[in-house]
Amino acid sequence: MTAPRPVFPGQFLMITRRCTQQQFLLHPDKETGQNFTYCLAHAAERFGITVVLSMMESNHHHTLVYDPLGREVEFREHFHKLVAKSQNAHWGRWENLWASVEPSVVVVSPDELLEKLVYIATNPVKDNLVEQVHQWPGPPFVRALLTGKPITVKRPRFFFSKKGTMPAELQLTLKLPDHFEGKDELLAA
């Protein structure tokens, strides 16, 4: 068991989680992208988290969030649980989706935001998967952050029931918190 970590409201956090055995269980196909985005939007809405940027690669994800209420632990647990259950249903699997090691959660200072945003956005380029960021076939998170346009995502049919309580459609707006000074300059950079 890992040592307890303090959780404080009003922090930027970079969350990284890997798939078990480095398997490509988050392959950026249409269904996986829809599922990941839907689960992220649902968990963020439920726990009051502002998603700044996320990058879903084939065997891991990086997600930068702002946690105004100190609820990132609940957000992370719910998000990862939904993704794991629904992706297992999608792939016809029964075992764990995520690696057994704890996710990496790093507190990001406002001075480090640009560095972390660039790292997340360019991760597929750094990993030699594509030559330019916009070529990555996963969800269009970078474009959504830069344009300010929300991503509308329908409930994935392969796991969530039409008769259940999950919304038929969700919107995910990637952004810096409203009170953050200099956000236009940061995004321009």
XYZ file of N, CA and C in Angstrom:
567
model
N 0.844 -1.169 0.000
C 0.000 0.000 0.000
C 0.894 1.239 0.000
N 0.478 2.247 -0.753
C 1.266 3.475 -0.791
C 0.921 4.349 0.406
N 1.831 5.234 0.710
C 1.606 6.163 1.813
C 0.505 7.147 1.425
N -0.262 7.603 2.404
C -1.317 8.571 2.090
C -0.717 9.875 1.569
N -1.456 10.507 0.665
C -1.031 11.786 0.119
C -2.033 12.842 0.530
N -1.559 14.019 0.853
C -2.511 15.088 1.173
C -3.238 15.540 -0.095
N -4.492 15.861 0.052
C -5.299 16.355 -1.060
C -5.821 17.729 -0.665
N -5.496 18.720 -1.461
C -5.908 20.080 -1.180
C -6.728 20.616 -2.344
N -7.774 21.358 -2.065
C -8.532 21.979 -3.157
C -7.701 23.062 -3.837
N -8.050 23.326 -5.091
C -7.420 24.413 -5.829
C -6.067 24.076 -6.425
N -5.839 22.808 -6.768
C -4.554 22.408 -7.345
C -4.722 21.902 -8.776
N -3.672 22.155 -9.560
C -3.541 21.502 -10.865
C -2.827 20.180 -10.614
N -3.291 19.118 -11.270
C -2.703 17.796 -11.097
C -2.534 17.129 -12.447
N -1.407 16.452 -12.625
C -1.192 15.656 -13.825
C -1.280 14.191 -13.425
N -2.238 13.497 -14.027
C -2.506 12.097 -13.719
C -2.015 11.255 -14.898
N -1.247 10.220 -14.591
C -0.786 9.286 -15.609
C -1.118 7.882 -15.141
N -1.705 7.096 -16.018
C -2.008 5.703 -15.671
C -1.710 4.823 -16.868
N -1.091 3.695 -16.620
C -0.702 2.753 -17.666
C -1.609 1.532 -17.666
N -1.760 0.934 -18.829
C -2.505 -0.316 -18.956
C -1.642 -1.468 -18.450
N -2.302 -2.517 -18.028
C -1.591 -3.684 -17.532
C -0.639 -4.235 -18.590
N 0.552 -4.573 -18.168
C 1.570 -5.182 -19.016
C 1.836 -4.394 -20.299
N 1.604 -3.086 -20.238
C 1.823 -2.196 -21.395
C 1.002 -2.603 -22.621
N -0.105 -3.298 -22.402
C -0.945 -3.730 -23.529
C -1.660 -2.540 -24.155
N -1.968 -2.655 -25.432
C -2.648 -1.582 -26.164
C -4.155 -1.678 -25.969
N -4.600 -1.514 -24.743
C -6.023 -1.634 -24.415
C -6.776 -0.318 -24.582
N -6.035 0.755 -24.886
C -6.649 2.053 -25.182
C -6.345 2.445 -26.625
N -6.275 1.458 -27.489
C -6.010 1.705 -28.909
C -6.946 2.807 -29.393
N -6.455 3.804 -30.113
C -7.275 4.968 -30.447
C -8.285 4.746 -31.574
N -9.085 3.687 -31.466
C -10.166 3.502 -32.432
C -11.355 4.361 -32.007
N -12.339 4.450 -32.853
C -13.483 5.331 -32.604
C -14.208 4.977 -31.306
N -14.466 3.691 -31.076
C -15.217 3.268 -29.890
C -14.438 3.539 -28.602
N -13.146 3.264 -28.613
C -12.338 3.510 -27.419
C -12.250 4.999 -27.124
N -12.051 5.807 -28.147
C -12.016 7.260 -27.951
C -13.330 7.792 -27.403
N -14.437 7.300 -27.940
C -15.757 7.708 -27.460
C -15.925 7.295 -26.000
N -15.552 6.082 -25.673
C -15.693 5.570 -24.319
C -14.833 6.357 -23.329
N -13.565 6.573 -23.667
C -12.650 7.302 -22.795
C -13.184 8.710 -22.541
N -13.616 9.381 -23.597
C -14.121 10.747 -23.482
C -15.396 10.783 -22.653
N -16.293 9.837 -22.872
C -17.543 9.775 -22.123
C -17.266 9.569 -20.628
N -16.396 8.629 -20.310
C -16.070 8.346 -18.902
C -15.382 9.545 -18.250
N -14.492 10.212 -18.984
C -13.808 11.398 -18.472
C -14.809 12.519 -18.211
N -15.708 12.752 -19.152
C -16.719 13.801 -18.991
C -17.637 13.506 -17.812
N -18.043 12.263 -17.678
C -18.946 11.892 -16.581
C -18.278 12.076 -15.222
N -17.068 11.581 -15.086
C -16.364 11.691 -13.804
C -16.066 13.153 -13.472
N -15.663 13.932 -14.453
C -15.370 15.349 -14.210
C -16.619 16.097 -13.760
N -17.732 15.842 -14.426
C -18.992 16.500 -14.061
C -19.437 16.078 -12.663
N -19.335 14.818 -12.384
C -19.798 14.291 -11.094
C -19.019 14.849 -9.905
N -17.713 15.075 -10.092
C -16.875 15.492 -8.969
C -16.366 16.927 -9.078
N -16.898 17.699 -10.015
C -16.550 19.111 -10.111
C -15.123 19.376 -10.537
N -14.577 18.515 -11.373
C -13.198 18.639 -11.844
C -13.182 19.378 -13.181
N -12.235 20.279 -13.355
C -12.017 20.940 -14.638
C -10.917 20.181 -15.374
N -11.254 19.623 -16.513
C -10.252 18.934 -17.327
C -9.574 19.970 -18.211
N -8.272 20.066 -18.078
C -7.516 21.025 -18.878
C -7.088 20.370 -20.185
N -6.448 19.200 -20.100
C -6.018 18.494 -21.298
C -5.826 17.024 -20.970
N -6.117 16.173 -21.928
C -5.890 14.743 -21.776
C -5.317 14.203 -23.077
N -4.577 13.134 -22.967
C -4.065 12.437 -24.150
C -4.191 10.942 -23.876
N -5.022 10.288 -24.652
C -5.218 8.849 -24.538
C -4.346 8.187 -25.588
N -3.271 7.548 -25.133
C -2.438 6.787 -26.052
C -2.825 5.322 -25.934
N -2.191 4.481 -26.694
C -2.617 3.084 -26.769
C -2.486 2.330 -25.457
N -1.459 2.646 -24.664
C -1.248 1.871 -23.441
C -1.174 2.720 -22.173
N -1.553 3.988 -22.258
C -1.573 4.860 -21.078
C -2.326 6.143 -21.412
N -2.551 6.922 -20.372
C -3.103 8.256 -20.602
C -2.410 9.257 -19.691
N -2.390 10.504 -20.129
C -1.952 11.639 -19.323
C -3.143 12.583 -19.289
N -3.514 13.028 -18.112
C -4.639 13.947 -17.992
C -4.285 15.025 -16.975
N -4.371 16.280 -17.403
C -4.121 17.419 -16.529
C -5.462 18.002 -16.123
N -5.678 18.107 -14.825
C -6.948 18.604 -14.305
C -6.707 19.717 -13.305
N -7.768 20.493 -13.070
C -7.796 21.454 -11.972
C -8.867 20.958 -11.009
N -8.501 20.828 -9.748
C -9.390 20.270 -8.729
C -9.789 21.360 -7.738
N -10.899 22.060 -7.989
C -11.274 23.176 -7.106
C -11.786 22.738 -5.735
N -12.272 21.517 -5.608
C -12.932 21.083 -4.381
C -12.158 20.031 -3.581
N -11.009 19.594 -4.079
C -10.254 18.549 -3.385
C -10.879 17.173 -3.529
N -11.405 16.879 -4.722
C -12.086 15.595 -4.945
C -11.414 14.748 -6.028
N -10.140 14.993 -6.291
C -9.477 14.265 -7.376
C -9.364 12.780 -7.102
N -9.274 12.361 -5.865
C -9.167 10.931 -5.569
C -10.451 10.225 -5.992
N -11.591 10.809 -5.654
C -12.884 10.228 -6.051
C -13.056 10.280 -7.566
N -12.666 11.404 -8.160
C -12.735 11.551 -9.613
C -11.914 10.461 -10.297
N -10.667 10.315 -9.855
C -9.752 9.359 -10.468
C -10.268 7.932 -10.320
N -10.755 7.594 -9.131
C -11.280 6.241 -8.896
C -12.469 5.962 -9.812
N -13.387 6.900 -9.908
C -14.591 6.714 -10.724
C -14.226 6.646 -12.215
N -13.398 7.559 -12.661
C -12.979 7.600 -14.065
C -12.289 6.304 -14.463
N -11.304 5.885 -13.694
C -10.556 4.676 -14.046
C -11.423 3.425 -13.951
N -12.332 3.388 -12.990
C -13.235 2.236 -12.873
C -14.159 2.151 -14.088
N -14.757 3.272 -14.488
C -15.646 3.278 -15.657
C -14.905 2.873 -16.930
N -13.719 3.425 -17.123
C -12.941 3.081 -18.315
C -12.610 1.598 -18.314
N -12.165 1.079 -17.168
C -11.772 -0.339 -17.094
C -12.957 -1.261 -17.382
N -14.078 -1.015 -16.742
C -15.237 -1.897 -16.941
C -15.742 -1.831 -18.380
N -15.841 -0.628 -18.915
C -16.391 -0.500 -20.263
C -15.411 -0.978 -21.333
N -14.120 -0.722 -21.149
C -13.144 -1.225 -22.128
C -13.058 -2.746 -22.077
N -13.148 -3.323 -20.898
C -13.165 -4.786 -20.807
C -14.372 -5.351 -21.541
N -15.519 -4.697 -21.420
C -16.706 -5.144 -22.161
C -16.466 -4.999 -23.667
N -15.857 -3.902 -24.052
C -15.564 -3.651 -25.470
C -14.650 -4.727 -26.046
N -13.614 -5.111 -25.290
C -12.638 -6.082 -25.780
C -12.987 -7.520 -25.395
N -14.070 -7.741 -24.651
C -14.433 -9.092 -24.236
C -13.433 -9.671 -23.239
N -12.934 -8.821 -22.349
C -11.945 -9.223 -21.356
C -12.590 -9.280 -19.971
N -11.897 -9.953 -19.025
C -12.381 -10.033 -17.649
C -11.326 -9.625 -16.640
N -10.091 -9.519 -17.065
C -8.995 -9.206 -16.143
C -8.827 -7.695 -15.995
N -7.847 -7.306 -15.158
C -7.632 -5.881 -14.925
C -7.159 -5.175 -16.191
N -7.633 -3.975 -16.382
C -7.226 -3.151 -17.519
C -5.988 -2.340 -17.163
N -5.954 -1.823 -15.943
C -4.875 -0.943 -15.523
C -3.756 -1.737 -14.857
N -2.542 -1.230 -14.969
C -1.394 -1.812 -14.275
C -1.644 -1.756 -12.770
N -1.067 -2.691 -12.045
C -1.317 -2.773 -10.608
C -0.610 -1.685 -9.810
N 0.342 -0.985 -10.407
C 0.989 0.118 -9.692
C 0.028 1.305 -9.604
N 0.208 2.092 -8.575
C -0.632 3.283 -8.398
C -0.457 4.241 -9.577
N -1.509 4.957 -9.934
C -1.343 5.999 -10.955
C -0.379 7.071 -10.443
N 0.274 7.715 -11.348
C 1.119 8.853 -10.990
C 0.240 10.090 -10.907
N 0.311 10.788 -9.791
C -0.424 12.040 -9.612
C 0.583 13.078 -9.138
N 0.827 14.073 -9.982
C 1.836 15.090 -9.706
C 1.152 16.446 -9.591
N 1.442 17.166 -8.515
C 0.943 18.530 -8.366
C 1.730 19.413 -9.318
N 1.003 20.231 -10.083
C 1.615 21.094 -11.094
C 1.405 22.546 -10.671
N 2.494 23.270 -10.543
C 2.385 24.688 -10.193
C 1.971 25.475 -11.440
N 1.393 26.663 -11.250
C 1.041 27.478 -12.420
C 2.236 27.762 -13.330
N 3.431 27.851 -12.749
C 4.631 28.088 -13.554
C 4.996 26.893 -14.437
N 4.543 25.707 -14.067
C 4.856 24.490 -14.816
C 3.778 24.112 -15.834
N 2.677 24.854 -15.865
C 1.544 24.478 -16.716
C 1.914 24.354 -18.182
N 2.596 25.334 -18.718
C 2.928 25.298 -20.147
C 3.768 24.066 -20.464
N 4.759 23.796 -19.645
C 5.614 22.622 -19.861
C 4.799 21.330 -19.861
N 3.882 21.180 -18.906
C 3.077 19.953 -18.811
C 2.072 19.857 -19.949
N 1.479 20.981 -20.353
C 0.534 20.966 -21.476
C 1.234 20.562 -22.767
N 2.420 21.090 -22.991
C 3.180 20.724 -24.190
C 3.557 19.244 -24.128
N 3.970 18.782 -22.960
C 4.330 17.365 -22.818
C 3.145 16.465 -23.162
N 1.978 16.779 -22.617
C 0.789 15.955 -22.868
C 0.404 16.021 -24.343
N 0.340 17.225 -24.894
C -0.108 17.402 -26.281
C 0.816 16.707 -27.274
N 2.103 16.733 -27.003
C 3.065 16.197 -27.968
C 3.513 14.773 -27.648
N 2.887 14.122 -26.700
C 3.298 12.778 -26.308
C 3.312 11.784 -27.469
N 2.297 11.761 -28.340
C 2.353 10.827 -29.480
C 3.510 11.133 -30.443
N 3.901 12.397 -30.537
C 5.038 12.770 -31.379
C 6.325 12.296 -30.715
N 6.454 12.547 -29.410
C 7.635 12.115 -28.656
C 7.817 10.605 -28.742
N 6.707 9.869 -28.746
C 6.756 8.405 -28.813
C 6.884 7.877 -30.239
N 7.118 8.794 -31.197
C 7.314 8.435 -32.612
C 6.118 7.700 -33.221
N 4.911 8.076 -32.793
C 3.700 7.462 -33.333
C 3.145 8.265 -34.504
N 3.345 9.572 -34.465
C 2.924 10.468 -35.545
C 3.977 11.577 -35.661
N 3.941 12.284 -36.788
C 4.892 13.391 -36.968
C 4.379 14.691 -36.369
N 3.043 14.874 -36.379
C 2.455 16.107 -35.855
C 1.276 15.754 -34.961
N 1.026 16.603 -33.974
C 0.005 16.342 -32.968
C -1.365 16.069 -33.587
N -1.759 16.875 -34.563
C -3.104 16.729 -35.137
C -3.300 15.406 -35.884
N -2.223 14.674 -36.144
C -2.339 13.393 -36.843
C -2.740 12.244 -35.918
N -2.649 12.436 -34.611
C -3.000 11.361 -33.680
C -4.492 11.055 -33.804
N -4.875 9.777 -34.006
C -6.276 9.433 -34.261
C -7.164 9.367 -33.014
N -6.633 9.647 -31.847
C -7.435 9.608 -30.621
C -8.368 10.808 -30.532
N -9.041 10.952 -29.397
C -9.970 12.083 -29.220
C -9.271 13.424 -29.454
N -9.993 14.402 -29.994
C -9.382 15.687 -30.367
C -9.242 16.645 -29.184
N -8.578 16.205 -28.135
C -8.483 16.999 -26.915
C -7.676 18.280 -27.102
N -6.585 18.220 -27.840
C -5.755 19.417 -28.029
C -6.547 20.485 -28.769
N -7.207 20.097 -29.842
C -8.025 21.056 -30.604
C -9.125 21.648 -29.730
N -9.758 20.811 -28.897
C -10.830 21.288 -28.025
C -10.313 22.327 -27.031
N -9.127 22.107 -26.483
C -8.554 23.084 -25.550
C -8.231 24.387 -26.261
N -7.616 24.299 -27.427
C -7.178 25.508 -28.130
C -8.338 26.305 -28.712
N -9.413 25.638 -29.118
C -10.557 26.354 -29.703
C -11.604 26.750 -28.661
N -11.602 26.074 -27.522
C -12.616 26.350 -26.499
C -13.960 25.712 -26.804
N -14.023 24.907 -27.860
C -15.286 24.262 -28.222
C -15.439 22.945 -27.462
N -16.616 22.732 -26.882
C -16.816 21.480 -26.142
C -16.892 20.273 -27.069
N -16.532 19.130 -26.525
C -16.675 17.859 -27.231
C -17.982 17.239 -26.764
N -18.867 16.943 -27.696
C -20.114 16.260 -27.369
C -19.914 14.785 -27.650
N -20.229 13.960 -26.663
C -19.990 12.526 -26.801
C -21.232 11.749 -26.371
N -21.608 10.797 -27.195
C -22.762 9.952 -26.898
C -22.343 8.783 -26.007
N -23.278 8.286 -25.242
C -23.043 7.133 -24.362
C -22.664 5.924 -25.221
N -21.532 5.287 -24.937
C -21.139 4.101 -25.712
C -22.169 2.980 -25.567
N -22.514 2.348 -26.679
C -23.547 1.307 -26.667
C -23.033 -0.040 -26.180
N -21.733 -0.257 -26.228
C -21.227 -1.594 -25.913
C -21.153 -1.887 -24.425
N -21.443 -0.893 -23.560
C -21.386 -1.174 -22.127
C -22.562 -0.570 -21.359
N -22.834 0.690 -21.574
C -23.850 1.394 -20.795
C -25.240 1.117 -21.347
N -26.173 0.801 -20.463
C -27.534 0.451 -20.851
C -28.349 1.697 -21.210
N -29.194 1.558 -22.227
C -30.115 2.634 -22.583
C -31.094 2.914 -21.438
N -31.395 1.876 -20.672
C -32.364 2.007 -19.581
C -31.711 2.406 -18.255
N -30.401 2.582 -18.267
C -29.689 2.926 -17.041
C -29.769 4.407 -16.709
N -28.977 4.809 -15.745
C -29.006 6.194 -15.275
C -27.957 7.080 -15.944
N -27.084 6.507 -16.730
C -26.044 7.309 -17.383
C -26.668 8.151 -18.497
N -26.263 9.418 -18.601
C -26.836 10.304 -19.623
C -26.586 9.783 -21.040
N -27.523 10.039 -21.928
C -27.394 9.612 -23.324
C -26.276 10.368 -24.030
N -25.956 11.561 -23.543
C -24.958 12.402 -24.181
C -24.342 13.310 -23.122
N -23.054 13.574 -23.256
C -22.353 14.478 -22.337
C -21.510 15.453 -23.136
N -21.188 16.572 -22.512
C -20.260 17.520 -23.111
C -19.042 17.658 -22.213
N -17.889 17.705 -22.836
C -16.636 17.902 -22.121
C -15.983 19.152 -22.684
N -15.807 20.148 -21.826
C -15.130 21.372 -22.223
C -13.761 21.384 -21.566
N -12.722 21.326 -22.373
C -11.362 21.384 -21.851
C -10.969 22.844 -21.758
N -10.493 23.242 -20.569
C -10.185 24.655 -20.365
C -9.353 24.834 -19.106
N -8.775 25.998 -19.011
C -8.166 26.421 -17.761
C -9.277 27.001 -16.897
N -9.140 26.989 -15.580
C -10.207 27.521 -14.730
C -10.491 28.982 -15.053
N -11.737 29.384 -14.856
C -12.157 30.742 -15.203
C -11.329 31.810 -14.496
N -10.933 31.563 -13.261
C -10.196 32.564 -12.483
C -8.702 32.627 -12.821
N -8.219 31.732 -13.668
C -6.787 31.674 -13.964
C -6.383 32.883 -14.800
N -5.438 33.656 -14.284
C -4.981 34.855 -14.996
C -3.970 34.478 -16.070
N -4.094 35.101 -17.220
C -3.148 34.877 -18.309
C -3.409 33.629 -19.120
N -4.654 33.119 -19.077
C -4.910 31.864 -19.790
C -4.818 32.035 -21.304
N -5.231 33.173 -21.841
C -5.141 33.375 -23.284
C -3.684 33.362 -23.744
N -2.825 34.025 -22.974
C -1.398 34.069 -23.304
C -0.784 32.657 -23.195
N -1.182 31.926 -22.176
C -0.651 30.574 -21.987
C -1.041 29.673 -23.152
N -2.305 29.717 -23.552
C -2.748 28.874 -24.663
C -2.125 29.320 -25.984
N -1.910 30.603 -26.153
C -1.253 31.089 -27.365
C 0.179 30.565 -27.435
N 0.837 30.512 -26.279
C 2.222 30.016 -26.241
C 2.238 28.532 -26.586
